[in-house]
Short mmCIF file of N, CA and C in Angstrom, two decimals:
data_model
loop_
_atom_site.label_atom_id
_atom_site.label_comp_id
_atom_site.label_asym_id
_atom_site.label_seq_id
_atom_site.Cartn_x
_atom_site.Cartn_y
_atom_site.Cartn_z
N UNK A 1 0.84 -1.17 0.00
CA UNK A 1 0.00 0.00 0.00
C UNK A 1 0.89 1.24 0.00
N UNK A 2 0.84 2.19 -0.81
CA UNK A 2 1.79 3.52 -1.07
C UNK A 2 0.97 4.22 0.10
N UNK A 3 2.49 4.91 0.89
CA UNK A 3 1.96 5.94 1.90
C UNK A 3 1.43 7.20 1.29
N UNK A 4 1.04 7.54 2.07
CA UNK A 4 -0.08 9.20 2.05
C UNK A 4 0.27 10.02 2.69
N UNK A 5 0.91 11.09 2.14
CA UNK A 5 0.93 12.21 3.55
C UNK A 5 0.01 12.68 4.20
N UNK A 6 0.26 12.96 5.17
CA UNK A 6 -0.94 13.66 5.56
C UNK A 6 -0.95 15.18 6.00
N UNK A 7 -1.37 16.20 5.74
CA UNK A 7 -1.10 17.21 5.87
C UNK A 7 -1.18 18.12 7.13
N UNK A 8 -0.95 19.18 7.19
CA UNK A 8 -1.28 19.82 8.65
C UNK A 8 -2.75 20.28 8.50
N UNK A 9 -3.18 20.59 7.87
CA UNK A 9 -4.63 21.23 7.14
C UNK A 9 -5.29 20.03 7.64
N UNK A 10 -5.29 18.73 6.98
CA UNK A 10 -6.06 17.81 7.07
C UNK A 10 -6.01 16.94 9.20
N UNK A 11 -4.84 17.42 9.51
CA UNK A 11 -4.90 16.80 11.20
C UNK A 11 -5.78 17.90 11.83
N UNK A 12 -5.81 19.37 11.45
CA UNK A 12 -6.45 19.61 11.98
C UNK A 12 -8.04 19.68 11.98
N UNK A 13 -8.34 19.62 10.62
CA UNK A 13 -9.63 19.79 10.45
C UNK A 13 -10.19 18.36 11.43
N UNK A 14 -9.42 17.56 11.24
CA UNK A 14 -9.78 15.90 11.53
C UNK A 14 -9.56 16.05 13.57
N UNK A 15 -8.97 17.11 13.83
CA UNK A 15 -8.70 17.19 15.52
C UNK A 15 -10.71 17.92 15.26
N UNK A 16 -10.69 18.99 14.61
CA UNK A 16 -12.11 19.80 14.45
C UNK A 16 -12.71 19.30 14.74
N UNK A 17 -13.37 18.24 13.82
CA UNK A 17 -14.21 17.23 13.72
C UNK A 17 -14.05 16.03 15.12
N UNK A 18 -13.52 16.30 15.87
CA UNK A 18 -13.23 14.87 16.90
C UNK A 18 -13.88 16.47 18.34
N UNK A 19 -13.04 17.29 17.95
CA UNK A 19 -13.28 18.25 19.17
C UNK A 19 -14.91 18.71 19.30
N UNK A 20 -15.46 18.95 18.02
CA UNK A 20 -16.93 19.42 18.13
C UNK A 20 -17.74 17.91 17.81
N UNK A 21 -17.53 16.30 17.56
CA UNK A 21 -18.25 15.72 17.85
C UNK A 21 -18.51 15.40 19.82
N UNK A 22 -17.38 15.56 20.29
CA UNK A 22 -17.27 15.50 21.81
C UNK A 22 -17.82 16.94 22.36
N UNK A 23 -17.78 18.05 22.06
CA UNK A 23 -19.21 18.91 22.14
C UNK A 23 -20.35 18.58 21.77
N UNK A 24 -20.61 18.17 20.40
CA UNK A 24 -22.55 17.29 20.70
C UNK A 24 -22.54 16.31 21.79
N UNK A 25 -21.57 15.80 21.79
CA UNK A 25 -22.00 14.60 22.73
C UNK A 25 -22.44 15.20 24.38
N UNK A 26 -21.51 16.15 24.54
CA UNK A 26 -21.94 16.86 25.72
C UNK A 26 -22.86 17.79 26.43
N UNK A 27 -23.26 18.44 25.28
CA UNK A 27 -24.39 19.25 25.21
C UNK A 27 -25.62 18.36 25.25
N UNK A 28 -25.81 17.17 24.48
CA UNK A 28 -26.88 16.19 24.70
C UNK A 28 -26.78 15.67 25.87
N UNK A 29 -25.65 15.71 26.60
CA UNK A 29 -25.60 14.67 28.05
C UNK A 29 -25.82 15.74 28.63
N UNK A 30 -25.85 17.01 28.61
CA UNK A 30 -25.65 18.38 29.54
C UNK A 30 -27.37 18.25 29.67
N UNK A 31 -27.82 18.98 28.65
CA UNK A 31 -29.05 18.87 28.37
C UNK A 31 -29.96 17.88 29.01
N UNK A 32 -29.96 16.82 29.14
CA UNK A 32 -30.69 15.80 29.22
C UNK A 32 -30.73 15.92 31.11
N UNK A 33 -29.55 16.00 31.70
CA UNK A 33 -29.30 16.22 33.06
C UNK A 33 -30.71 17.09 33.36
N UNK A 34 -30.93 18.11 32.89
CA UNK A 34 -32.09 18.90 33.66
C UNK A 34 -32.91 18.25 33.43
N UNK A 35 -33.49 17.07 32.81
CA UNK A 35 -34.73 16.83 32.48
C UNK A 35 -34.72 15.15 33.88
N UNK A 36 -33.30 14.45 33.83
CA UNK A 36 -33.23 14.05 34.91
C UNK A 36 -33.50 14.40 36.11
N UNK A 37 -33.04 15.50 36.52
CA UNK A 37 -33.25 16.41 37.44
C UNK A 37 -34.42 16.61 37.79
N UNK A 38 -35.41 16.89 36.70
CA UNK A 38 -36.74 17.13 37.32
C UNK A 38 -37.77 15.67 37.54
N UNK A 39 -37.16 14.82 36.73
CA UNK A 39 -37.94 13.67 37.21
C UNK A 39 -37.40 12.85 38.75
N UNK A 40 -36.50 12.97 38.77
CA UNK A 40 -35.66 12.83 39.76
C UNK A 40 -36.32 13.45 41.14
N UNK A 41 -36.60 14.99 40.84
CA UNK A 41 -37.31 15.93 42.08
C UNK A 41 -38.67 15.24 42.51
N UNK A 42 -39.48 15.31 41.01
CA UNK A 42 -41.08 14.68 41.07
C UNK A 42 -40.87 13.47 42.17
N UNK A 43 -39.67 12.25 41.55
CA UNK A 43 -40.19 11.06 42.21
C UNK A 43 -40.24 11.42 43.71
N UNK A 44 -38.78 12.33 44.13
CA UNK A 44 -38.54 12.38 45.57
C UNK A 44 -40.05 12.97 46.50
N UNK A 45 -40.70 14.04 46.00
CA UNK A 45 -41.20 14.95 46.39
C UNK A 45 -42.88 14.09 46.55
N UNK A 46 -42.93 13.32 44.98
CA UNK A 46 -44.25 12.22 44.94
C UNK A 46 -43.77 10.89 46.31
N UNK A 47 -42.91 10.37 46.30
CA UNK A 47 -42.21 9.44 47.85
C UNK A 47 -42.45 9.73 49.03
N UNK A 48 -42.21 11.48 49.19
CA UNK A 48 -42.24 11.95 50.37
C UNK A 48 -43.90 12.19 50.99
N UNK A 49 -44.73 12.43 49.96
CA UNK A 49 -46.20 13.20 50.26
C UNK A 49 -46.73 11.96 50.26
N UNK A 50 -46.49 10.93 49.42
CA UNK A 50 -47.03 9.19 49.65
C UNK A 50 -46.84 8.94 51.06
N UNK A 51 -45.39 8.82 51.93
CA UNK A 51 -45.48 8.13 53.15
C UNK A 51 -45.47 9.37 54.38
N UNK A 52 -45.11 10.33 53.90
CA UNK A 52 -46.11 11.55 55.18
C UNK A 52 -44.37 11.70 56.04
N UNK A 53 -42.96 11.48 55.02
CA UNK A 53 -42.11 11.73 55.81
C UNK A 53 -41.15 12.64 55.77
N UNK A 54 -40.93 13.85 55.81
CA UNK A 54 -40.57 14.44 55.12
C UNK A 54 -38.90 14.83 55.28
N UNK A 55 -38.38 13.69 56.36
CA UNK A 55 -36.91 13.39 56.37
C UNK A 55 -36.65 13.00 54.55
N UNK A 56 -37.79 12.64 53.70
CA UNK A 56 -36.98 12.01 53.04
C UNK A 56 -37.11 13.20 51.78
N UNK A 57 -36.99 14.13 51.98
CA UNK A 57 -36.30 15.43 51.61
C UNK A 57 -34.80 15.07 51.25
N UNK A 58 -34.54 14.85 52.44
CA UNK A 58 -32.82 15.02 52.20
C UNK A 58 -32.61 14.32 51.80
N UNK A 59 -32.96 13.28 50.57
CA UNK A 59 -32.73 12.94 49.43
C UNK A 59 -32.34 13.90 48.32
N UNK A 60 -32.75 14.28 48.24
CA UNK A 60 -32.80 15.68 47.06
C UNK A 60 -31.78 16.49 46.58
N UNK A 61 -31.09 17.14 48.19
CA UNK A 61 -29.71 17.59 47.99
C UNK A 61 -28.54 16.84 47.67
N UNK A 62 -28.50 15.89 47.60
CA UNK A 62 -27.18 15.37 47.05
C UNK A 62 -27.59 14.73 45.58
N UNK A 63 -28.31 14.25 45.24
CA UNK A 63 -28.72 13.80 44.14
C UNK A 63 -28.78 15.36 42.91
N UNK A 64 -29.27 16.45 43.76
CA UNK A 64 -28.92 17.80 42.77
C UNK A 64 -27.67 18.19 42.62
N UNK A 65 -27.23 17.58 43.78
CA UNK A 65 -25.98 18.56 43.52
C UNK A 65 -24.93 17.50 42.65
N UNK A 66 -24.94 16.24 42.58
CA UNK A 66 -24.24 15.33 41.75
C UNK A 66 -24.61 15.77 40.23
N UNK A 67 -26.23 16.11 40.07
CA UNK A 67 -26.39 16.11 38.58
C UNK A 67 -25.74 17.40 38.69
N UNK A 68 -26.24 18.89 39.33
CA UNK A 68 -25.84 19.83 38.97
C UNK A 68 -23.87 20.02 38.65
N UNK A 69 -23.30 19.25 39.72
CA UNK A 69 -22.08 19.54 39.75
C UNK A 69 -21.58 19.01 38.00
N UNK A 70 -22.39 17.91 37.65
CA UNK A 70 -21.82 17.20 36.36
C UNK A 70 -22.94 18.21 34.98
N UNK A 71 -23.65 18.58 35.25
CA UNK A 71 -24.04 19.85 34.04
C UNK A 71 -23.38 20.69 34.62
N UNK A 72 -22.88 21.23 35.16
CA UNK A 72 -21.84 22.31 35.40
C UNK A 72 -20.46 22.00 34.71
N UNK A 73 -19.90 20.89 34.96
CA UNK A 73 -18.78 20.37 34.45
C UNK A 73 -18.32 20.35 32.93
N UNK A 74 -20.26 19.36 32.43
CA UNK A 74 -20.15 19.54 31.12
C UNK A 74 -20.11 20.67 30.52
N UNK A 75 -21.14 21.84 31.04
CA UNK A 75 -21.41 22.98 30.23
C UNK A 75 -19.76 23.86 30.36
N UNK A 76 -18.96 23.88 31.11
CA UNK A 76 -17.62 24.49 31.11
C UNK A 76 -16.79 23.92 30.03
N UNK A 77 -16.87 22.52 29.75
CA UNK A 77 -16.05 21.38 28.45
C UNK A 77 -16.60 22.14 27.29
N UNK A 78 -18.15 22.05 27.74
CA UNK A 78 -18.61 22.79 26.05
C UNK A 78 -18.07 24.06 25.40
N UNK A 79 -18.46 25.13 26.32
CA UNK A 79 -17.57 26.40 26.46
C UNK A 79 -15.82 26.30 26.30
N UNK A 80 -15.11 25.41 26.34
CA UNK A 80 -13.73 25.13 26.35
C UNK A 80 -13.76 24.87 24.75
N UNK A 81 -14.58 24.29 24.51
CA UNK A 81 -13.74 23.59 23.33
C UNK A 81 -14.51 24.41 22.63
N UNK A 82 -15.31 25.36 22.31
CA UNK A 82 -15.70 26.11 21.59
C UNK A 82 -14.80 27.56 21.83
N UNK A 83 -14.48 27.79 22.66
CA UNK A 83 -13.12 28.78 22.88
C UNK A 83 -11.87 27.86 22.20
N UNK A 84 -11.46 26.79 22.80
CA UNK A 84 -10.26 26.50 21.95
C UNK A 84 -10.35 26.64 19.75
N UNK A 85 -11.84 26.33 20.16
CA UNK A 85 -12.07 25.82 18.33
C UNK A 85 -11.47 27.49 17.80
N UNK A 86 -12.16 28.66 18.15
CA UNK A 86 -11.60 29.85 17.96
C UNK A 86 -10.72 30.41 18.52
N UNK A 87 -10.19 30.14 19.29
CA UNK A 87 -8.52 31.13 19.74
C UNK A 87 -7.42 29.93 18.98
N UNK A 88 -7.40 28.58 19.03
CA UNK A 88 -6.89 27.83 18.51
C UNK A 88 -6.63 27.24 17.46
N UNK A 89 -7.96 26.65 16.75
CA UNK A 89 -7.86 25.74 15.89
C UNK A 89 -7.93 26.70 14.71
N UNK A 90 -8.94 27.46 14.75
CA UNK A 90 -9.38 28.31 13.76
C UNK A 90 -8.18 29.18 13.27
N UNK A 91 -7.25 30.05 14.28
CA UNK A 91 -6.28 30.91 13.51
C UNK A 91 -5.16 29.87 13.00
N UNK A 92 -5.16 28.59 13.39
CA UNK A 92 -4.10 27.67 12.64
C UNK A 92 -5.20 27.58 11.37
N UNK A 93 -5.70 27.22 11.38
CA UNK A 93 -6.39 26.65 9.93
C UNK A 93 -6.44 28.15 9.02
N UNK A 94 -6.48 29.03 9.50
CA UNK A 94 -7.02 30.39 8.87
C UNK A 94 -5.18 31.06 8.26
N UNK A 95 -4.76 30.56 8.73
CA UNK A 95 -3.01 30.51 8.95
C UNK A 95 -2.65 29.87 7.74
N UNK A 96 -2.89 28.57 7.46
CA UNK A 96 -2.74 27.97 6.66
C UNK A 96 -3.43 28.62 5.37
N UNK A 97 -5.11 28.65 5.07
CA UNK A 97 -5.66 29.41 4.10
C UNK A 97 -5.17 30.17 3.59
N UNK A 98 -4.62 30.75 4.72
CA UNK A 98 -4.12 32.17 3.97
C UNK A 98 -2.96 32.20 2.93
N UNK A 99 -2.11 30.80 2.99
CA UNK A 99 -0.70 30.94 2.44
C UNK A 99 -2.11 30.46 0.74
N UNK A 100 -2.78 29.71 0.81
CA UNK A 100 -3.60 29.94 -0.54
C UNK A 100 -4.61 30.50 -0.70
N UNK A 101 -4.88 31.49 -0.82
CA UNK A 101 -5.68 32.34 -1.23
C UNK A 101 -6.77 32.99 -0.44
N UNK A 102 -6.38 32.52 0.84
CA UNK A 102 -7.16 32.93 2.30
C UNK A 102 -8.63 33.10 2.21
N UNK A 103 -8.96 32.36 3.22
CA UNK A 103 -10.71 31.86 3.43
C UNK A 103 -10.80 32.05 5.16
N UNK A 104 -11.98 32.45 5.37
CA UNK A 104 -12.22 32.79 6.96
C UNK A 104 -12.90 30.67 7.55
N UNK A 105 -12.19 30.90 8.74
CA UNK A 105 -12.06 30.44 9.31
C UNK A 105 -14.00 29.70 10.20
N UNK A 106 -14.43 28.87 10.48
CA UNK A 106 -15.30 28.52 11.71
C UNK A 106 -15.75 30.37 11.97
N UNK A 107 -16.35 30.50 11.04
CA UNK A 107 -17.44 32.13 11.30
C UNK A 107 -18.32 31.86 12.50
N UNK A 108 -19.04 30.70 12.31
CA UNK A 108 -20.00 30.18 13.65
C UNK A 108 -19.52 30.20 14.36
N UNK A 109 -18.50 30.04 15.21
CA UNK A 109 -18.32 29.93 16.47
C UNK A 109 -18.03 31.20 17.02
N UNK A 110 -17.50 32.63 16.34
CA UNK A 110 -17.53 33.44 16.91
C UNK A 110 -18.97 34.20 16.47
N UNK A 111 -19.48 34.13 15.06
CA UNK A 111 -20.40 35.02 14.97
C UNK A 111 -21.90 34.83 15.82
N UNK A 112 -22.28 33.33 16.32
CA UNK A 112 -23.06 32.76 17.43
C UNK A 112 -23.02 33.77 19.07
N UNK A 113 -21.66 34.21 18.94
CA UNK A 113 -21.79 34.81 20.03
C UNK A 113 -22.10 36.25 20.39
N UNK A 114 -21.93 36.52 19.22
CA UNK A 114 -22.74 38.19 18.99
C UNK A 114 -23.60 38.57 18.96
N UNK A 115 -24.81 37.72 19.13
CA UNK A 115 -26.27 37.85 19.28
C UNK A 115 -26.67 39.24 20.26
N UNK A 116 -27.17 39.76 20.33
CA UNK A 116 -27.83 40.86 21.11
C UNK A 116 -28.54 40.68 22.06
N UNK A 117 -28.75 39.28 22.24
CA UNK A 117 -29.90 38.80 23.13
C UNK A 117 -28.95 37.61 23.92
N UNK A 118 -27.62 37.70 23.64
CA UNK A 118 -26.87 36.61 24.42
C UNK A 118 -26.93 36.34 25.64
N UNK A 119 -26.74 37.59 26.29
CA UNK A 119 -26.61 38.06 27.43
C UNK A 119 -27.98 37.74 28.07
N UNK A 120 -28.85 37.83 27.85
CA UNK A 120 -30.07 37.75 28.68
C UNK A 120 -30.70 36.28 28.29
N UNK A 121 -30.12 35.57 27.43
CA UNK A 121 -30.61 34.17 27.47
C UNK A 121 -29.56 33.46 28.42
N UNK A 122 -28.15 34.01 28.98
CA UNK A 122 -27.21 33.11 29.71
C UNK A 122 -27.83 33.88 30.95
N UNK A 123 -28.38 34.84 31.52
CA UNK A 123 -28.42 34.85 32.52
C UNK A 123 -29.92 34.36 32.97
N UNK A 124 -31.41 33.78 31.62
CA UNK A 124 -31.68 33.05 32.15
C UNK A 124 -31.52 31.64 31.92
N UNK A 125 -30.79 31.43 31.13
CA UNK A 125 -29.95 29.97 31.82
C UNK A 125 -29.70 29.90 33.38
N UNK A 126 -29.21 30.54 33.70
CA UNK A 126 -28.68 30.64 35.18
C UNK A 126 -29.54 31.06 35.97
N UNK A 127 -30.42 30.84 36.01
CA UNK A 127 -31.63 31.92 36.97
C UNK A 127 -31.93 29.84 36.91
N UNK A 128 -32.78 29.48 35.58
CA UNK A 128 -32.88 28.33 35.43
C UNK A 128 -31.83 26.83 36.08
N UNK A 129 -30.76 27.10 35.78
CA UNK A 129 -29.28 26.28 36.73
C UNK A 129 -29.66 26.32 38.10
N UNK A 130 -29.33 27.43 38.46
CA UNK A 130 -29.88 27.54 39.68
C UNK A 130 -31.38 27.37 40.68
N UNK A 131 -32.05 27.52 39.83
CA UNK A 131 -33.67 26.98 40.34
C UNK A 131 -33.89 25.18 40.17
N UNK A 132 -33.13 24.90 39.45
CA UNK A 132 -32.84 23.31 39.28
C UNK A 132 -32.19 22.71 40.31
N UNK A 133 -30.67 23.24 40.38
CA UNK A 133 -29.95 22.38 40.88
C UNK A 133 -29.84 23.18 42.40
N UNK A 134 -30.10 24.03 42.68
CA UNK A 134 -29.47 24.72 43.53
C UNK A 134 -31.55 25.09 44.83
N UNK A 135 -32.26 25.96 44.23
CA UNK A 135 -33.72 26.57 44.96
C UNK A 135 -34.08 25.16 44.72
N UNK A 136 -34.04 24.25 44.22
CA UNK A 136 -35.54 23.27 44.40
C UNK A 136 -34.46 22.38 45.81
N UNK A 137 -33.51 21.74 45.93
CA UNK A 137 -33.21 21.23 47.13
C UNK A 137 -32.94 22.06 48.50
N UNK A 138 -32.77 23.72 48.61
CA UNK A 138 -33.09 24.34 49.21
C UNK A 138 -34.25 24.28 49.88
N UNK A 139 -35.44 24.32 48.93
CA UNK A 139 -36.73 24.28 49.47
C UNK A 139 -36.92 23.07 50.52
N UNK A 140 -36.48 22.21 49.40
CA UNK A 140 -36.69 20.33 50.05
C UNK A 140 -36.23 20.82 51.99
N UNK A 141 -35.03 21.56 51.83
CA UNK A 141 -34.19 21.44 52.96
C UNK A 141 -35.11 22.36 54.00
N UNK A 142 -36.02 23.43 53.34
CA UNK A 142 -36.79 24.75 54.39
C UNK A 142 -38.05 23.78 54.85
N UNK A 143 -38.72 22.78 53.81
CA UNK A 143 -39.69 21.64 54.08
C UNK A 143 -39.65 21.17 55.43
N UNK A 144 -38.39 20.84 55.21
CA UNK A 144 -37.92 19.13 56.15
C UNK A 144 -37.43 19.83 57.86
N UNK A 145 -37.06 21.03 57.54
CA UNK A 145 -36.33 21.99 59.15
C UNK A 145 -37.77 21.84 59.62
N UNK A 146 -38.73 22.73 58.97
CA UNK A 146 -40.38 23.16 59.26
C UNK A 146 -40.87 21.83 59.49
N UNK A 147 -41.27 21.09 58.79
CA UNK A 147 -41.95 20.31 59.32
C UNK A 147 -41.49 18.67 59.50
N UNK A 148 -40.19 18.71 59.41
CA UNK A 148 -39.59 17.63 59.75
C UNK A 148 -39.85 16.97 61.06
N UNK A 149 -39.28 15.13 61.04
CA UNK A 149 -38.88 14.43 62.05
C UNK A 149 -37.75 14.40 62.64
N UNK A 150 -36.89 15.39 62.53
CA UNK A 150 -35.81 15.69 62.99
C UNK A 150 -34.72 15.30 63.94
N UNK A 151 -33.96 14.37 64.06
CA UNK A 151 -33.32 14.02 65.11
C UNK A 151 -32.04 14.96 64.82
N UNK A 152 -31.03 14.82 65.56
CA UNK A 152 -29.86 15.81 65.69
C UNK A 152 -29.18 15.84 64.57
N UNK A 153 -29.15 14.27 64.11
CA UNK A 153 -28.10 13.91 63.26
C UNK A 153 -28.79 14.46 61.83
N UNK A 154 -29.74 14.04 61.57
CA UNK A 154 -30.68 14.15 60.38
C UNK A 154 -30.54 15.92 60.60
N UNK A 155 -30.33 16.76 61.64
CA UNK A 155 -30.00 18.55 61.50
C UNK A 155 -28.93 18.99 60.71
N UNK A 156 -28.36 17.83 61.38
CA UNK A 156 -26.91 18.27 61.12
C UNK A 156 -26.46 17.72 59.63
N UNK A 157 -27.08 16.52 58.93
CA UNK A 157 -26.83 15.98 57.71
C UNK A 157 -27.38 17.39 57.10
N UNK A 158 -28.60 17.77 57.42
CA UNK A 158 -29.20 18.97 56.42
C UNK A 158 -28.89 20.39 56.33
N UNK A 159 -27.89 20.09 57.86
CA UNK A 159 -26.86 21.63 57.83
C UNK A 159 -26.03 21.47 56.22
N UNK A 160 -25.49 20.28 56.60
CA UNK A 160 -24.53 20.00 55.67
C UNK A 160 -24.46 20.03 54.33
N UNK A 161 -26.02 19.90 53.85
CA UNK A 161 -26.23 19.88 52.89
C UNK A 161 -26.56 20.62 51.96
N UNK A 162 -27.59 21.96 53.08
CA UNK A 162 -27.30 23.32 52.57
C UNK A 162 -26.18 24.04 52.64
N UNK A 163 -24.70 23.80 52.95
CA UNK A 163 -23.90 24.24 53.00
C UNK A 163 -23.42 23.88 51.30
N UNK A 164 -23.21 22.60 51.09
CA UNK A 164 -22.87 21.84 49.86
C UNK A 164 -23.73 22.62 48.87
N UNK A 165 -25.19 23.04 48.74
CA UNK A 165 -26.26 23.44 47.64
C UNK A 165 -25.27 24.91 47.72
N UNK A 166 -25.46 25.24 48.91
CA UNK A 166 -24.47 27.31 48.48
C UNK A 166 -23.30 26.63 47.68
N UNK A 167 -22.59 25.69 48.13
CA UNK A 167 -21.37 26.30 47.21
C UNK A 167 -21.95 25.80 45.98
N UNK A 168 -22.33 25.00 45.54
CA UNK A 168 -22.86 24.40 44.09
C UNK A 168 -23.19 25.61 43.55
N UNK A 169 -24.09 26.63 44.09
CA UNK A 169 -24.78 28.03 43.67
C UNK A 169 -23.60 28.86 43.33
N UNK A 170 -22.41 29.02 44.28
CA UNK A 170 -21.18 29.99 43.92
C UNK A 170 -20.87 29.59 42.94
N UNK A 171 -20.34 28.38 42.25
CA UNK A 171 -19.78 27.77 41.61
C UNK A 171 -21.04 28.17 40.36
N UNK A 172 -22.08 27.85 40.00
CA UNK A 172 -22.72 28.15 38.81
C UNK A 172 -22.63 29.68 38.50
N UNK A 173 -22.85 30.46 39.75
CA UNK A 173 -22.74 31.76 39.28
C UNK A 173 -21.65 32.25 39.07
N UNK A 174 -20.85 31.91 39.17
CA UNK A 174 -18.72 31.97 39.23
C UNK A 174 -18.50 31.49 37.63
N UNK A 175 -19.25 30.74 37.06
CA UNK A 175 -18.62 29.64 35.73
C UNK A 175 -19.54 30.68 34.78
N UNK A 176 -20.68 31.31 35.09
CA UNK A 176 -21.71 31.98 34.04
C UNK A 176 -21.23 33.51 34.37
N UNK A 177 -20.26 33.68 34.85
CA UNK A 177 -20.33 35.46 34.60
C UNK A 177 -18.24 34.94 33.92
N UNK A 178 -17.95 33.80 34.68
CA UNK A 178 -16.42 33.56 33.74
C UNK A 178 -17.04 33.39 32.09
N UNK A 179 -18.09 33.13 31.88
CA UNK A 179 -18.23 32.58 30.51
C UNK A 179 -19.08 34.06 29.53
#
C-alpha cells in the first residue's frame, strides 16, 4: 500500500471534527441532566407526600448537587472547546488558508456569540441552573427543618447539605459570569 501524507490542514480539520463531535456529545448529556433532574425531584417529592415523611427530603440535595455539579462540568467542556475551536484551531487553519488564497475560518463559532440577546438568554440559563440544581433542594431542605422528624443527626446531615447546595450556587454563578 503507497503511503499518504498527511497534511497539517487535514490533522487539523480531523482534531475539528473529533473536538466538536465531543461537544454534541456533551451538550446532549448536559441537556438531558435537567430533564433528569426534574424527574428525579417529582419522584422524591411524589415518595415523600405518599409516606407523610418528610426526612426524606434530604434525598434531594445530594442527588442535585451530583447532577448539577456534572451539568456544570459539562457545560464548562462545552464552552472550552468552543473557545479552543476559535482562539486555537481556527487561527491555525485560517493561517494555513491564507498561504492559498485565504478563506475565513469557523465564522460560527464566533459570529453565534454576537447575538444581542446573548446576554439575557445566559443569565436566564442561570436563573434556570440555579432553580434546578441549587432553589428546588433548598426548598426540600426549608420543608424538612419546618416540618420535619428531625433528630440531631438528620440537622446536622441537612446543615450539611445546605452548605454543599451554596457552594454548588457559587460555583454556577462563578462559571456563568467567567463565561
Amino acid at each position: 500500500m503507497p503511503e499518504q501524507d498527511v497534511t497539517v490542514g487535514q490533522l487539523l480539520l480531523a482534531e475539528y471534527e473529533s473536538v466538536k463531535s465531543e461537544q454534541r456529545a456533551r451538550i446532549g448529556f448536559r441537556d438531558n441532566l435537567l430533564y433528569v433532574t426534574l424527574a428525579v425531584v417529582a419522584a422524591v417529592i411524589a415518595a415523600t407526600a405518599q409516606a407523610e415523611r418528610p426526612s426524606m427530603l434530604l434525598a434531594l440535595p445530594p442527588v442535585c448537587l451530583v447532577l448539577g455539579w456534572t451539568y456544570l462540568v459539562n457545560d464548562e467542556k462545552i464552552s472550552a472547546i468552543g473557545l479552543y475551536v476559535r482562539d486555537d484551531l481556527g487561527p491555525k487553519l485560517a493561517e494555513l488558508a491564507a498561504r492559498s488564497g485565504g478563506v475565513a475560518t469557523f465564522g460560527w463559532e464566533a459570529y453565534h456569540r454576537s447575538d444581542t440577546r446573548r446576554r439575557s438568554r445566559k443569565t436566564i440559563q442561570t436563573v434556570i441552573d440555579l432553580t434546578a440544581f441549587c432553589a428546588v433542594p433548598l426548598a426540600a431542605l426549608i420543608v424538612f427543618w419546618v416540618n420535619g422528624d428531625a433528630t440531631r443527626l438528620l440537622v446536622a446531615l441537612s446543615v450539611l447539605e445546605a452548605l454543599a447546595v451554596a457552594g454548588l450556587a457559587a460555583q454556577v454563578v462563578w462559571y456563568a459570569k467567567a463565561a
